[in-house]
Coordinates of N, CA and C in Angstrom, one line a residue:
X1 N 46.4 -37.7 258.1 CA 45.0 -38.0 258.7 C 45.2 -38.4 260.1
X2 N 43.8 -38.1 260.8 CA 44.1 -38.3 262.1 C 43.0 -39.0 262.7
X3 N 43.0 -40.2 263.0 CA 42.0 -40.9 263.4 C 41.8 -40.7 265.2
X4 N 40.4 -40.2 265.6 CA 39.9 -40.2 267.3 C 39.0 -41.4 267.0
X5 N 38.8 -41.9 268.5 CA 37.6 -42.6 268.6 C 37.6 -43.1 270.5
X6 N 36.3 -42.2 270.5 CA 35.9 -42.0 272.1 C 35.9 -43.6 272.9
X7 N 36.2 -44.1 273.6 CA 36.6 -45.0 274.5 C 35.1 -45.4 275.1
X8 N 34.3 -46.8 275.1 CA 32.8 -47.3 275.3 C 33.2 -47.6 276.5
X9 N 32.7 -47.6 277.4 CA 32.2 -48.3 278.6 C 32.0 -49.9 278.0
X10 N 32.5 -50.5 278.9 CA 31.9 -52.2 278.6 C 30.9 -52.1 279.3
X11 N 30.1 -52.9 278.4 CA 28.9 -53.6 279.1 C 28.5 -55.0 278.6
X12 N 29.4 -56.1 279.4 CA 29.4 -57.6 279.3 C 28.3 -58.3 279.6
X13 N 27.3 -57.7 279.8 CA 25.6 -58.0 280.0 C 25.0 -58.4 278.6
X14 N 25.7 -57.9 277.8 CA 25.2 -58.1 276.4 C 25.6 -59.5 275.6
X15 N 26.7 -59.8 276.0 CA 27.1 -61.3 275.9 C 26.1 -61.8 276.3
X16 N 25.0 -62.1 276.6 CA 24.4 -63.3 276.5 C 22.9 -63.0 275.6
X17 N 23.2 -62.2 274.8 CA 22.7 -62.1 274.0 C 23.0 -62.5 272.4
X18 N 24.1 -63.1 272.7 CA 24.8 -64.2 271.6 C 24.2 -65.2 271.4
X19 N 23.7 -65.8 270.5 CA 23.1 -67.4 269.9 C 21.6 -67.5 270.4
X20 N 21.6 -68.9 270.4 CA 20.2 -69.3 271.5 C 19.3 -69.2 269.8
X21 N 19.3 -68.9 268.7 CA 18.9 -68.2 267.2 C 17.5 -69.6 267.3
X22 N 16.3 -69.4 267.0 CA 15.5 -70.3 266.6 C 15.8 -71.0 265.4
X23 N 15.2 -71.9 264.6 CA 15.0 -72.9 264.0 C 13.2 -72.7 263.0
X24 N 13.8 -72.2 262.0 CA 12.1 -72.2 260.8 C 11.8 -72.7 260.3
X25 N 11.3 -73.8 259.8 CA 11.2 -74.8 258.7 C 10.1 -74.2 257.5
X26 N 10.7 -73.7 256.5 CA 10.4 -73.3 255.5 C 9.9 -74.3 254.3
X27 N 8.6 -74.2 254.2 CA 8.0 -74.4 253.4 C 7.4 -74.0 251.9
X28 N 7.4 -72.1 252.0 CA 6.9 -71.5 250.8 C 7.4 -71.8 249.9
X29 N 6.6 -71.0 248.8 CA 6.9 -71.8 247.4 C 8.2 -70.3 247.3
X30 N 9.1 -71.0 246.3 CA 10.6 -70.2 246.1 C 10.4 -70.3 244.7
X31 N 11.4 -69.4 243.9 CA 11.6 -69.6 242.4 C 11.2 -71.2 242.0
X32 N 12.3 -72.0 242.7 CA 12.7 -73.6 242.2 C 11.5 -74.2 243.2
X33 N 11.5 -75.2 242.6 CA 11.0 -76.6 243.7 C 11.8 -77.1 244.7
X34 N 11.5 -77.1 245.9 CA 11.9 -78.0 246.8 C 10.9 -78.4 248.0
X35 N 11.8 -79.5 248.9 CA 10.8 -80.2 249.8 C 10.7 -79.8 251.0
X36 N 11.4 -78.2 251.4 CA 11.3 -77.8 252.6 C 13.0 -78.2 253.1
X37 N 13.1 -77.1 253.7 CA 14.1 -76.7 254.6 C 14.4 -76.5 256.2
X38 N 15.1 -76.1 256.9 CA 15.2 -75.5 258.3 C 15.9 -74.6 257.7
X39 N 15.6 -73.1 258.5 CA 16.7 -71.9 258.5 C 17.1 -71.8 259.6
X40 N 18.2 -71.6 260.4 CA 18.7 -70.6 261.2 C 18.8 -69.3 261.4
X41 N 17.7 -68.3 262.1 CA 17.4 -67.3 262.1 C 18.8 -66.7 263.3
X42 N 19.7 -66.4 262.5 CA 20.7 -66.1 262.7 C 20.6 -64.6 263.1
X43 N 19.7 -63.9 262.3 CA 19.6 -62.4 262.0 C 18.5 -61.8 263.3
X44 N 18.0 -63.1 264.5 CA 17.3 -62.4 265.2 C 18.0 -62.0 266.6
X45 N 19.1 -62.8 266.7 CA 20.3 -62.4 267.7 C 20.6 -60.9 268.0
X46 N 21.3 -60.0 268.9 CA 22.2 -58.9 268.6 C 23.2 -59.4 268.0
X47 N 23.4 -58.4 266.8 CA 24.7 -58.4 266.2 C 24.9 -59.5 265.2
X48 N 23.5 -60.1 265.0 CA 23.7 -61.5 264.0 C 24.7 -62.2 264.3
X49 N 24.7 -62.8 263.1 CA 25.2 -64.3 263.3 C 27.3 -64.2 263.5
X50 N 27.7 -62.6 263.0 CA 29.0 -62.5 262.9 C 29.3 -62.0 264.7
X51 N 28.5 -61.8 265.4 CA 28.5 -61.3 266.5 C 29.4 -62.8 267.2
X52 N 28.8 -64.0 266.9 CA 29.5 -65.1 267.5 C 31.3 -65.2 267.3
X53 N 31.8 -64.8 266.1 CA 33.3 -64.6 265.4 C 34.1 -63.8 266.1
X54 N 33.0 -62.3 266.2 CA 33.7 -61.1 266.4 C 34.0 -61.2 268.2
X55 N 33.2 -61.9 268.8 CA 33.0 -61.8 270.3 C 34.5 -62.7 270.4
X56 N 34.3 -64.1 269.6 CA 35.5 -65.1 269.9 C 37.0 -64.6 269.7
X57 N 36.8 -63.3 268.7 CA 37.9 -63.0 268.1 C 38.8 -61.8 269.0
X58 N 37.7 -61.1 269.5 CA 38.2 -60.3 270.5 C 38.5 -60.7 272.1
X59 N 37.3 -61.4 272.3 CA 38.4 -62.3 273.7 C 39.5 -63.3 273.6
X60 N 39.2 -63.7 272.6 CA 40.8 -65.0 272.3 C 42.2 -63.6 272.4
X61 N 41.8 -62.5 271.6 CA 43.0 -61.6 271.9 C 43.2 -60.8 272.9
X62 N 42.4 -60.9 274.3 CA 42.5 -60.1 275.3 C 43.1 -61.0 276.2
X63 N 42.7 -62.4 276.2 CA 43.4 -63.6 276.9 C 44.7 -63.5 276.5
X64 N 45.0 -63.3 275.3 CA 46.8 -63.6 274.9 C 47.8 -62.3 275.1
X65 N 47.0 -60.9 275.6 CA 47.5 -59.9 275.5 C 47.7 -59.2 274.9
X66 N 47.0 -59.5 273.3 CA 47.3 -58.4 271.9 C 46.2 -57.4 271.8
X67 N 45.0 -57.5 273.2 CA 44.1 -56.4 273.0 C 44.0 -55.6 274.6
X68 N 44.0 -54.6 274.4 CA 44.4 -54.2 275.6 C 43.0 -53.7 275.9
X69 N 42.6 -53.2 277.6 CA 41.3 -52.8 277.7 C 41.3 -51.6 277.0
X70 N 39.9 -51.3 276.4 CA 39.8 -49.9 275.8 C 40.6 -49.7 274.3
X71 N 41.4 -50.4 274.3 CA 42.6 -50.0 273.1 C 40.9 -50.4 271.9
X72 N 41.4 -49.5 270.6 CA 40.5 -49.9 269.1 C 40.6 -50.9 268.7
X73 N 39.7 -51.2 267.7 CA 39.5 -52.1 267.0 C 39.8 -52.3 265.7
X74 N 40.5 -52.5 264.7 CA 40.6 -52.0 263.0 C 40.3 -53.6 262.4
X75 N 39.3 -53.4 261.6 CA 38.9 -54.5 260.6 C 38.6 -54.3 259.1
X76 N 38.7 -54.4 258.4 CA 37.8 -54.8 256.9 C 36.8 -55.5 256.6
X77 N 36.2 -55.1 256.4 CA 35.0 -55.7 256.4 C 33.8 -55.7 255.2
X78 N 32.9 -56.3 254.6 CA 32.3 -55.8 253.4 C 30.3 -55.2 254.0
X79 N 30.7 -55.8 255.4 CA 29.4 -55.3 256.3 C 29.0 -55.9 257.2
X80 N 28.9 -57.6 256.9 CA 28.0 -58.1 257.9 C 29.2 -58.2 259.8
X81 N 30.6 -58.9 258.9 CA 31.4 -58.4 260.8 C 31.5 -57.3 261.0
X82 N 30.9 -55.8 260.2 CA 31.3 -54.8 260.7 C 30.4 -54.9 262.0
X83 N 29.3 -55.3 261.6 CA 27.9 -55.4 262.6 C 28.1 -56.0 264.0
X84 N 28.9 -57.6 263.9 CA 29.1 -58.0 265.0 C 30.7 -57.4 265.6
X85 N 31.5 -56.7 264.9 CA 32.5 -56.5 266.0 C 31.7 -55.0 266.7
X86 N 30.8 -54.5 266.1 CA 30.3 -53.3 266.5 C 29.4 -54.0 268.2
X87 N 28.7 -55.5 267.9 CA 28.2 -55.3 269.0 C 29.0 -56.0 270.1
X88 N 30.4 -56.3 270.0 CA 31.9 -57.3 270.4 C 31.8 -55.7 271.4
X89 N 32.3 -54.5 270.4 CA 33.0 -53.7 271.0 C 31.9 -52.9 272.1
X90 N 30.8 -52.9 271.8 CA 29.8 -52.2 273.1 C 30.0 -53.5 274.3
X91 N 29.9 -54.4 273.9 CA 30.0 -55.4 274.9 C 31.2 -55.7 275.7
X92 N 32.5 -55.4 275.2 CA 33.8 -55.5 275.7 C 34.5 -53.7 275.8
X93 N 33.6 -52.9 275.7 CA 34.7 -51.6 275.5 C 35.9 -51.4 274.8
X94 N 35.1 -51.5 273.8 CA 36.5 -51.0 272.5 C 35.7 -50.4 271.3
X95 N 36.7 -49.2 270.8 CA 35.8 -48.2 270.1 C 36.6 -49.4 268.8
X96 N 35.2 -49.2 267.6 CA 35.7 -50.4 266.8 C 35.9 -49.5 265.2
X97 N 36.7 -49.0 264.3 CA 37.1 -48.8 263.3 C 37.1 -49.2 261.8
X98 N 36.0 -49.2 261.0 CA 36.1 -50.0 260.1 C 36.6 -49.8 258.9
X99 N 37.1 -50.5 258.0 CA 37.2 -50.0 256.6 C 36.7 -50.7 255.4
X100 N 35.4 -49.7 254.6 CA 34.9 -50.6 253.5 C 35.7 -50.2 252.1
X101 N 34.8 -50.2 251.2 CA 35.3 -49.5 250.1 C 34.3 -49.6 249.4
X102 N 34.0 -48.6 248.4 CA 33.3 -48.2 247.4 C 31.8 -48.5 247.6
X103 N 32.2 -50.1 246.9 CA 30.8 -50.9 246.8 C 30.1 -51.1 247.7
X104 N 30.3 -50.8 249.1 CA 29.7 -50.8 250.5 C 28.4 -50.3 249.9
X105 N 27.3 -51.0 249.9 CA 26.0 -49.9 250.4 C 25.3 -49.5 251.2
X106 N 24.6 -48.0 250.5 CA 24.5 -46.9 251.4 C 23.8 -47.0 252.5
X107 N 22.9 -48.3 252.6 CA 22.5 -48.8 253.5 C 22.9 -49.2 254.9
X108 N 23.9 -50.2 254.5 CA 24.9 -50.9 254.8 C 25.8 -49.6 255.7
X109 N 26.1 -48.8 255.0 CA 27.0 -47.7 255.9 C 26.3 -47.3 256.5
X110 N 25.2 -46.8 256.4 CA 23.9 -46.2 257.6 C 24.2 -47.0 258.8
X111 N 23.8 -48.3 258.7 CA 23.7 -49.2 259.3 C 24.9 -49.1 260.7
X112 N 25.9 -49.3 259.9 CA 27.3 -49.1 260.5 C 27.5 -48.2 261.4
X113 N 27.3 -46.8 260.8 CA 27.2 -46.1 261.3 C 26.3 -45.9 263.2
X114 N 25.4 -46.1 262.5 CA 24.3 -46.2 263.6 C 24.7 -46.9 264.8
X115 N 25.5 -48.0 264.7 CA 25.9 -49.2 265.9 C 27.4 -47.8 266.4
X116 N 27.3 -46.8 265.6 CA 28.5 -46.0 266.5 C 29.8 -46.3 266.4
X117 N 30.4 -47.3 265.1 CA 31.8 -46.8 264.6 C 32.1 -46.2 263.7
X118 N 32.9 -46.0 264.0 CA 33.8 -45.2 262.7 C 33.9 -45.8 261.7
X119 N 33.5 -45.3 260.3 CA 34.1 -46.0 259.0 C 34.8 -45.7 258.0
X120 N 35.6 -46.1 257.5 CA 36.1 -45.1 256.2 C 36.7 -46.0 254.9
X121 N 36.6 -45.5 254.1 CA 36.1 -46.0 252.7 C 37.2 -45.5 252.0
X122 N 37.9 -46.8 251.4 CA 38.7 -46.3 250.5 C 37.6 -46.4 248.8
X123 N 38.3 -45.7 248.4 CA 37.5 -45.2 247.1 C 37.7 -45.4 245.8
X124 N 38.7 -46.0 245.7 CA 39.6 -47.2 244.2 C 40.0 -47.8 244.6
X125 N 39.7 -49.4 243.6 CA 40.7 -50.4 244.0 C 42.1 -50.3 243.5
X126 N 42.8 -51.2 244.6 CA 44.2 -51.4 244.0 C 44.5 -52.0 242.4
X127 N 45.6 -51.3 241.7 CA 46.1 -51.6 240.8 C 46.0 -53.2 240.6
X128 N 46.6 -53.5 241.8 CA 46.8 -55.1 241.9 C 46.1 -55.8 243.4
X129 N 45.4 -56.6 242.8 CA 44.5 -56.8 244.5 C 42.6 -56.3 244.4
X130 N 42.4 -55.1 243.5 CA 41.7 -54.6 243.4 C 41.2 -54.3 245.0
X131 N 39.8 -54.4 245.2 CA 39.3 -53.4 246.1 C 39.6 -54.2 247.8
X132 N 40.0 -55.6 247.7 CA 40.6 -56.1 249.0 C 41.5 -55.1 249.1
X133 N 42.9 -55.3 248.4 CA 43.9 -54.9 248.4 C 43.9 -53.5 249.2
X134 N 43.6 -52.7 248.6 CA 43.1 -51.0 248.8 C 42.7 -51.4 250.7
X135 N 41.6 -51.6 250.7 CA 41.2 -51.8 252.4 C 42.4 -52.1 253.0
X136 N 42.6 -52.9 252.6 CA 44.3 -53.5 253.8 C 45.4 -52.1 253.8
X137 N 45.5 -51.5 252.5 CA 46.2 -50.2 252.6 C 45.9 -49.7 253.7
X138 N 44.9 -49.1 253.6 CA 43.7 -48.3 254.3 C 44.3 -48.9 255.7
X139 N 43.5 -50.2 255.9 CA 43.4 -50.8 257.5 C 45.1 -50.5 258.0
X140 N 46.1 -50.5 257.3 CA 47.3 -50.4 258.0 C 47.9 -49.2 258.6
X141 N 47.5 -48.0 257.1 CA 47.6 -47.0 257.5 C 46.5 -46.3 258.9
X142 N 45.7 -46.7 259.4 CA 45.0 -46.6 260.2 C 45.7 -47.4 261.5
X143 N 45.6 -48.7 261.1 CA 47.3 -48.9 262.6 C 47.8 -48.1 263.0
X144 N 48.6 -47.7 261.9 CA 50.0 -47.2 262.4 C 49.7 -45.8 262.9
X145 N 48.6 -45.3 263.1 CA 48.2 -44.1 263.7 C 47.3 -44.3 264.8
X146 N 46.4 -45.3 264.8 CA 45.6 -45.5 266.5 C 47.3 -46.2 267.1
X147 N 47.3 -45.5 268.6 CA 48.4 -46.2 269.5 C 47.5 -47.5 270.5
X148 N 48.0 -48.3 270.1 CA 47.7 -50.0 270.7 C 46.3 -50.4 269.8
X149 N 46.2 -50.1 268.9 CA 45.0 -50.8 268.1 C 45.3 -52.1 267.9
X150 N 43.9 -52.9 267.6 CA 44.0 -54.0 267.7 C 43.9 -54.5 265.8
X151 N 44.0 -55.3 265.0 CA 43.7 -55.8 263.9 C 43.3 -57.3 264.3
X152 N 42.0 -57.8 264.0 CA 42.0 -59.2 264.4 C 42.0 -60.0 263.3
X153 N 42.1 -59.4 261.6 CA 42.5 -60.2 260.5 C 41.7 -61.5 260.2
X154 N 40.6 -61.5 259.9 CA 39.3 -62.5 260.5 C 39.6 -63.4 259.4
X155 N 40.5 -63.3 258.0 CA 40.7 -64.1 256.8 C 42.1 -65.3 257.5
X156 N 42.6 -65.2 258.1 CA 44.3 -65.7 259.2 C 44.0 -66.2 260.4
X157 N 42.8 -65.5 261.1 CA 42.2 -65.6 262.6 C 41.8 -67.1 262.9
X158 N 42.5 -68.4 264.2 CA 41.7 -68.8 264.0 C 40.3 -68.9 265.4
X159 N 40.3 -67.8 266.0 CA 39.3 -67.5 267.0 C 38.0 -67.7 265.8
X160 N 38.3 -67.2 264.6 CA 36.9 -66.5 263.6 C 36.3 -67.8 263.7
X161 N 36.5 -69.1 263.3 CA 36.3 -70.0 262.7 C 35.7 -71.0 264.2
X162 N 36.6 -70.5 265.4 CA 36.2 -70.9 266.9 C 34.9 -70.7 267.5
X163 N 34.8 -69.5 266.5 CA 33.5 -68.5 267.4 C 31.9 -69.5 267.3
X164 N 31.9 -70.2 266.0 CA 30.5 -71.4 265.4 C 30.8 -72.0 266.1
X165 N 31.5 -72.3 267.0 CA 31.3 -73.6 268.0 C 30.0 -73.4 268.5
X166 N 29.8 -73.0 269.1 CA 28.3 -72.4 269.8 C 27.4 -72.9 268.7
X167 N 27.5 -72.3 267.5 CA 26.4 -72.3 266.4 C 26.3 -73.9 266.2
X168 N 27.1 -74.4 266.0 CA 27.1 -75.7 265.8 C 26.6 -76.7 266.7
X169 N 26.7 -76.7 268.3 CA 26.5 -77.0 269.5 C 24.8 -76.5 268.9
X170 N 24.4 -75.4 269.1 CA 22.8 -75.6 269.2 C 22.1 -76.3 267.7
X171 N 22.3 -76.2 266.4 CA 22.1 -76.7 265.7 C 22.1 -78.7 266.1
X172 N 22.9 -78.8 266.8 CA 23.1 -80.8 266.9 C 22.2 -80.5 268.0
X173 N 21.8 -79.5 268.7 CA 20.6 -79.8 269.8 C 19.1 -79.8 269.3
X174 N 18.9 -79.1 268.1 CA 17.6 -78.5 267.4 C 17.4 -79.6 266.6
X175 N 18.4 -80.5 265.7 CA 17.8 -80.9 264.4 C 18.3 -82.5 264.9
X176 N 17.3 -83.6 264.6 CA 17.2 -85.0 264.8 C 18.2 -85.4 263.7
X177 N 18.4 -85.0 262.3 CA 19.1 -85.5 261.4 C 19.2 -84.0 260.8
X178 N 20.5 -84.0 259.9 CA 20.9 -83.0 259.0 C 22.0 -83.7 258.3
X179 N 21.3 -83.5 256.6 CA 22.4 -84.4 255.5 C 23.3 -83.3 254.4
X180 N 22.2 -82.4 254.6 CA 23.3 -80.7 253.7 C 23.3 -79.5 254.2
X181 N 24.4 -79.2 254.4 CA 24.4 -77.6 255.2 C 24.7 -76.8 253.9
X182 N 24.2 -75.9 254.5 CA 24.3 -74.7 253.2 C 24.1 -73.3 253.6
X183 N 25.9 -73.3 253.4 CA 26.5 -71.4 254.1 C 26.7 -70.6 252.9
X184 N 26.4 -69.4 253.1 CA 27.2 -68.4 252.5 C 28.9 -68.4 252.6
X185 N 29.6 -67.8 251.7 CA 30.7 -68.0 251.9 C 31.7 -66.9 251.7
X186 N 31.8 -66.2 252.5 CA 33.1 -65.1 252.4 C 34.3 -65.1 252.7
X187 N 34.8 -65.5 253.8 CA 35.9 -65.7 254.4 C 36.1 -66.8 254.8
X188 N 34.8 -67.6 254.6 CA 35.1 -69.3 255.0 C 34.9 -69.7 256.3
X189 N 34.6 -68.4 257.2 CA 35.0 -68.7 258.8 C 33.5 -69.6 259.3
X190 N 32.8 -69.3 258.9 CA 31.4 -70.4 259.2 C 31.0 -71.4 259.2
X191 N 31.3 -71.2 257.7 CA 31.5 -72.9 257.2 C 32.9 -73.8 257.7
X192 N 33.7 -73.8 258.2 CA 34.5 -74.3 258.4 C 34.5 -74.3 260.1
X193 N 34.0 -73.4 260.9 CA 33.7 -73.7 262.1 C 32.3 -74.0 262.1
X194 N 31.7 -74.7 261.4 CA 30.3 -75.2 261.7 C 30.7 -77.1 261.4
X195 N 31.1 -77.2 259.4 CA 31.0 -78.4 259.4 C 31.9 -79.8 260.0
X196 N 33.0 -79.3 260.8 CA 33.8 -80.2 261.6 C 33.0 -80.5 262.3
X197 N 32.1 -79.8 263.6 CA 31.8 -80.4 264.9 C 30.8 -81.1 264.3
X198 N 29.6 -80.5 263.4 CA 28.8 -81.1 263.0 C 28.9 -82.4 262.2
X199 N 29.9 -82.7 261.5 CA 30.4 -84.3 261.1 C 30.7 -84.7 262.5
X200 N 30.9 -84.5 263.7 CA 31.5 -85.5 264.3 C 29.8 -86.3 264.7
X201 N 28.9 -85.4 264.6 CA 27.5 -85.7 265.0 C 27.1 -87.0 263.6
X202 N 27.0 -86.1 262.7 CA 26.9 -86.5 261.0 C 28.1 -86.6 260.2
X203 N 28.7 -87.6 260.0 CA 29.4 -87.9 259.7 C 29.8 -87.8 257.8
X204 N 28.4 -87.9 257.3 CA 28.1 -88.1 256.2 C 27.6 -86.5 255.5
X205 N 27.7 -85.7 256.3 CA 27.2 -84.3 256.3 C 27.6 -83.8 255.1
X206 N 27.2 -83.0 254.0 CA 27.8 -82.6 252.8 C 27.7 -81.3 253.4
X207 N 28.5 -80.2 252.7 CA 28.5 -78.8 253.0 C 28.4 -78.4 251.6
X208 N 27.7 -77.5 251.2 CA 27.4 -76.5 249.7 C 27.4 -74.9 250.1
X209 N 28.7 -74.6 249.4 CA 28.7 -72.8 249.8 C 28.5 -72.4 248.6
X210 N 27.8 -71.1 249.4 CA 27.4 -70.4 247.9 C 27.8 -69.2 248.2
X211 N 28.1 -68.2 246.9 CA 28.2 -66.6 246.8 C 27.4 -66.2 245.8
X212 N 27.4 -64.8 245.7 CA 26.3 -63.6 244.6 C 27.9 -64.1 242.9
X213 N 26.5 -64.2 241.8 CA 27.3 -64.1 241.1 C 28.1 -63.0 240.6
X214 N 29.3 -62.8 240.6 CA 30.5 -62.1 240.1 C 31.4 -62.3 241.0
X215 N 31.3 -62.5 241.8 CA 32.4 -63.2 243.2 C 33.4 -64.3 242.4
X216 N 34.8 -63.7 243.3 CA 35.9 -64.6 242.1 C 36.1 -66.3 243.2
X217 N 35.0 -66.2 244.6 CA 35.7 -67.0 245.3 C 35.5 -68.3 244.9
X218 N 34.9 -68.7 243.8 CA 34.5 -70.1 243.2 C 34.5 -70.0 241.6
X219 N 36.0 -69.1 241.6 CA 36.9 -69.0 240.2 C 35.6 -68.6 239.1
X220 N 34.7 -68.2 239.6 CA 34.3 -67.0 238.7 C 34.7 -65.9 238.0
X221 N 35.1 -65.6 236.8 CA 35.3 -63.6 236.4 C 34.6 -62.8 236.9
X222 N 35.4 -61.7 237.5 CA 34.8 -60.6 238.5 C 34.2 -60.0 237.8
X223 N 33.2 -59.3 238.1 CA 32.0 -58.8 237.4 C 31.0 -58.4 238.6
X224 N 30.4 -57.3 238.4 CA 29.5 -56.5 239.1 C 28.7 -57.6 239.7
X225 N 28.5 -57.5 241.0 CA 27.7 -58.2 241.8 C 26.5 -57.6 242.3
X226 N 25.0 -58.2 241.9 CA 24.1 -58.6 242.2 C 23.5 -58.6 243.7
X227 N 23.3 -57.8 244.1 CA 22.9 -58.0 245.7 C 21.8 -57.3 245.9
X228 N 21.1 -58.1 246.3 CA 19.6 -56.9 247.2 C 20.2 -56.0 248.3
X229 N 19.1 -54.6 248.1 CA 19.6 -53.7 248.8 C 19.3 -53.9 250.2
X230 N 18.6 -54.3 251.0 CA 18.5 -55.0 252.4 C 19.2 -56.3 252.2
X231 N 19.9 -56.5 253.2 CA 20.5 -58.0 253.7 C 19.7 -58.5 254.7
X232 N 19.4 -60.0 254.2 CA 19.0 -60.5 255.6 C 19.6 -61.6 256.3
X233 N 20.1 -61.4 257.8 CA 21.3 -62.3 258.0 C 20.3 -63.9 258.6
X234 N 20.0 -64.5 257.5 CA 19.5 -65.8 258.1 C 20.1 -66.6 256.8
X235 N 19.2 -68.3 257.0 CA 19.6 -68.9 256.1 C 19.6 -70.4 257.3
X236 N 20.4 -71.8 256.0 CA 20.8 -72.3 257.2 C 22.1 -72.7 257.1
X237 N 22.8 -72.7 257.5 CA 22.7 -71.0 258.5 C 22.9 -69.3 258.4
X238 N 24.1 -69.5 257.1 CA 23.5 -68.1 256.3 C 24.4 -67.4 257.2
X239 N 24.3 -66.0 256.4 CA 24.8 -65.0 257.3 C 25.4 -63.9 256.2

């Protein structure tokens, strides 16, 4: 197999189209009872809220010299960083490479598509590893065929987890008090770059991550997961 992928023009104008995300204080009535919330409208940004990771993740490796100008981008991804390294790589010129698998939806790949990378889908999971596993196959053998591709490994990365700095900075400028944050949790890189700075403000701060049930990341049995067919990238902070 032979992977091309046409070379972007940067256009660093778009960086500042990173963060700055408003503040909604939600009141409607939900399934449960509660007393109102703040969201972080994460999802009205370019590139959402993973756009912050994917930007940190690709300049932290262009300062150190492991991304070259122009050279690709190869990630795994289940959708939402596909979106921000998609808007990393129009912003920094680099054609960006993804790899989902199966359960990607068709949405979701539209989606991807559309922002102009490349995707490709492995199509069973691994024996052992199941359908992570399989992508990483995938993502390597795709290495070893783009010359000077980049892998930024956003699960090892710690630019990923650098990139909330920002998010975290406007949040302690927006909210007078905050006693529970409450992230989605995939790779952890959010939550873990959000609730340090914000304890240094709130010290007492609790964090509550949540996932769709069948997710094994809170030692659940894997089992078909539950997801609406639109994603919406908000929450507080969400993503």
């Amino acid at each position: 197999m032979t992977v091309t992928a046409s070379l972007p023009d940067a256009r660093r104008e778009l960086l500042s189209l990173v963060g700055r995300t408003p503040l909604a204080r939600i009141a409607a009535d939900l399934p449960g009872p509660h007393p109102g919330f703040w969201a972080k409208l994460e999802g009205l940004a370019a590139g959402g809220m993973k756009a912050r990771a994917a930007v940190s993740m690709l300049l932290g490796a262009r300062e150190r010299g492991e991304l070259l100008p122009g050279a690709p981008v190869v990630e795994s991804t289940s959708g939402t960083l596909g979106i921000g390294l998609a808007f990393a790589g129009q912003a920094l010129g680099h054609p960006i490479v993804l790899v989902g698998d199966r359960e990607l939806e068709p949405s979701m790949r539209q989606l991807l598509r559309s922002h102009g990378v490349r995707l490709e889908i492995a199509d069973r999971p691994a024996a052992q590893g199941g359908w992570q596993a399989a992508r990483l196959t995938l993502l390597r053998d795709l290495l070893a065929e783009l010359p000077g591709a980049y892998w930024p490994d956003q699960y090892n990365n710690p630019d990923n987890t650098a990139g909330y700095a920002s998010l975290a900075a406007e949040l302690a400028v927006q909210l007078d008090h905050l006693d529970i944050l409450v992230c989605s949790v995939g790779t952890g890189g959010h939550s873990a770059g959000l609730i340090g700075p914000l304890r240094r403000h709130w010290p007492a701060l609790r964090l509550i991550g949540v996932d769709a049930t069948g997710s094994t990341i809170f030692g659940q049995p894997a089992s078909a997961r539950i997801r609406p067919e639109h994603r919406v990238q908000s929450g507080l902070p969400g993503g």
